[in-house]
C-alpha atoms as one frame of an Amber mdcrd trajectory, in Angstrom:
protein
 154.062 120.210 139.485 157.948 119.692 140.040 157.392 119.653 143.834 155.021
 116.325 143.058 157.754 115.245 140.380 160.554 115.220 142.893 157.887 113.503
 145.658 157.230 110.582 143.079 160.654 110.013 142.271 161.724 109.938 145.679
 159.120 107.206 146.606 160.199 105.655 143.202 163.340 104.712 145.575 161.485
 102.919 148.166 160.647  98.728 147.473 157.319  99.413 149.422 156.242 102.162
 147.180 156.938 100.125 144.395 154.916  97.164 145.283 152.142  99.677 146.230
 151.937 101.268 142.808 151.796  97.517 141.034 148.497  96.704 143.330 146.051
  98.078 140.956 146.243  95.910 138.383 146.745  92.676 141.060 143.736  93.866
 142.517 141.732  94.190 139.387 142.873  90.497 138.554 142.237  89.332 141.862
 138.970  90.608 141.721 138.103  88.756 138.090 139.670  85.459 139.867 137.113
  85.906 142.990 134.015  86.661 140.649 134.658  84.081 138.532 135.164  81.526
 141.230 131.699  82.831 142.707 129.841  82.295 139.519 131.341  78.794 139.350
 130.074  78.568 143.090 126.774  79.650 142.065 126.227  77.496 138.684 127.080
  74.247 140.987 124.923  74.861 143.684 122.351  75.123 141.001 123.349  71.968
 139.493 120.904  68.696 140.315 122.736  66.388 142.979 122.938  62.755 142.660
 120.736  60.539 145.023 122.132  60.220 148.163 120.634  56.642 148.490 120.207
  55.419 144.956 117.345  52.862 144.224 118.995  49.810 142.812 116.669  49.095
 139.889 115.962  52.406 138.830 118.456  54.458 140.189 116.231  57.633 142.000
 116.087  58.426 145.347 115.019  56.170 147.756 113.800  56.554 151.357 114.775
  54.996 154.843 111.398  53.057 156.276 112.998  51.736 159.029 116.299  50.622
 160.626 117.623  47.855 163.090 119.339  45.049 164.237 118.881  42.134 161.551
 116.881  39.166 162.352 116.433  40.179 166.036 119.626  39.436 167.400 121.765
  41.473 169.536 124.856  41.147 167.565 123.772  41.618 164.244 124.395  44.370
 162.188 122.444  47.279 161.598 119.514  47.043 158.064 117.871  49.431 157.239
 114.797  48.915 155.061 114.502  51.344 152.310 111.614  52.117 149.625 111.328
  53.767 146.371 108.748  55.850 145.310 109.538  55.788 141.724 109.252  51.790
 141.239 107.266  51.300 144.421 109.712  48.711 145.859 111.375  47.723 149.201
 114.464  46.229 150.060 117.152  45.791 153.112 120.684  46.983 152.612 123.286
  47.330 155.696 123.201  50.377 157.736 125.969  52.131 159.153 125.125  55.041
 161.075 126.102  58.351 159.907 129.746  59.455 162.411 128.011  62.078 164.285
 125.463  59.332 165.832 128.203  56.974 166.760
């Protein structure tokens, strides 16, 4: 055992080795930081997501019917004409496509 001894303390001397030894307990932290960042991961991509396209009376999701230029003309701006399930009713809001389709 004094031949290990005398190998420890020598390494004792060197900044690497000394960093080295301290990575256990880094690691073990590291490790409690990165599974409880994963359950937080997990938990919100459980959680219920708002409507992307809220209804404006009641709030739930509504759906795209149709989309164009507004009253026929070339120059007008895009409507799109959207309906809800929930309170079966239509309306036309302004449509901007999404960046991708631009």
């Amino acid at each position: 055992m004094g031949i290990t001894a005398d190998i420890l303390a020598i390494l004792d001397r060197i900044p690497v080795w000394k960093r080295l030894r301290g990575l256990d307990g880094r690691m073990e932290r590291l490790e409690e930081r990165v599974a409880t960042l994963e359950a937080a991961l997990r938990a919100a991509a459980n959680a219920p997501r708002p409507p992307t396209n809220p209804c404006s009376r009641c709030g739930k999701e509504t759906r795209i019917l149709r989309i164009g230029r507004g009253q026929g003309e070339t120059g007008a701006p895009m409507e799109a004409v959207v309906w809800c399930d929930n309170c079966e009713t239509d309306e036309i809001r302004p449509y901007r496509a999404p960046p991708a389709l631009r």
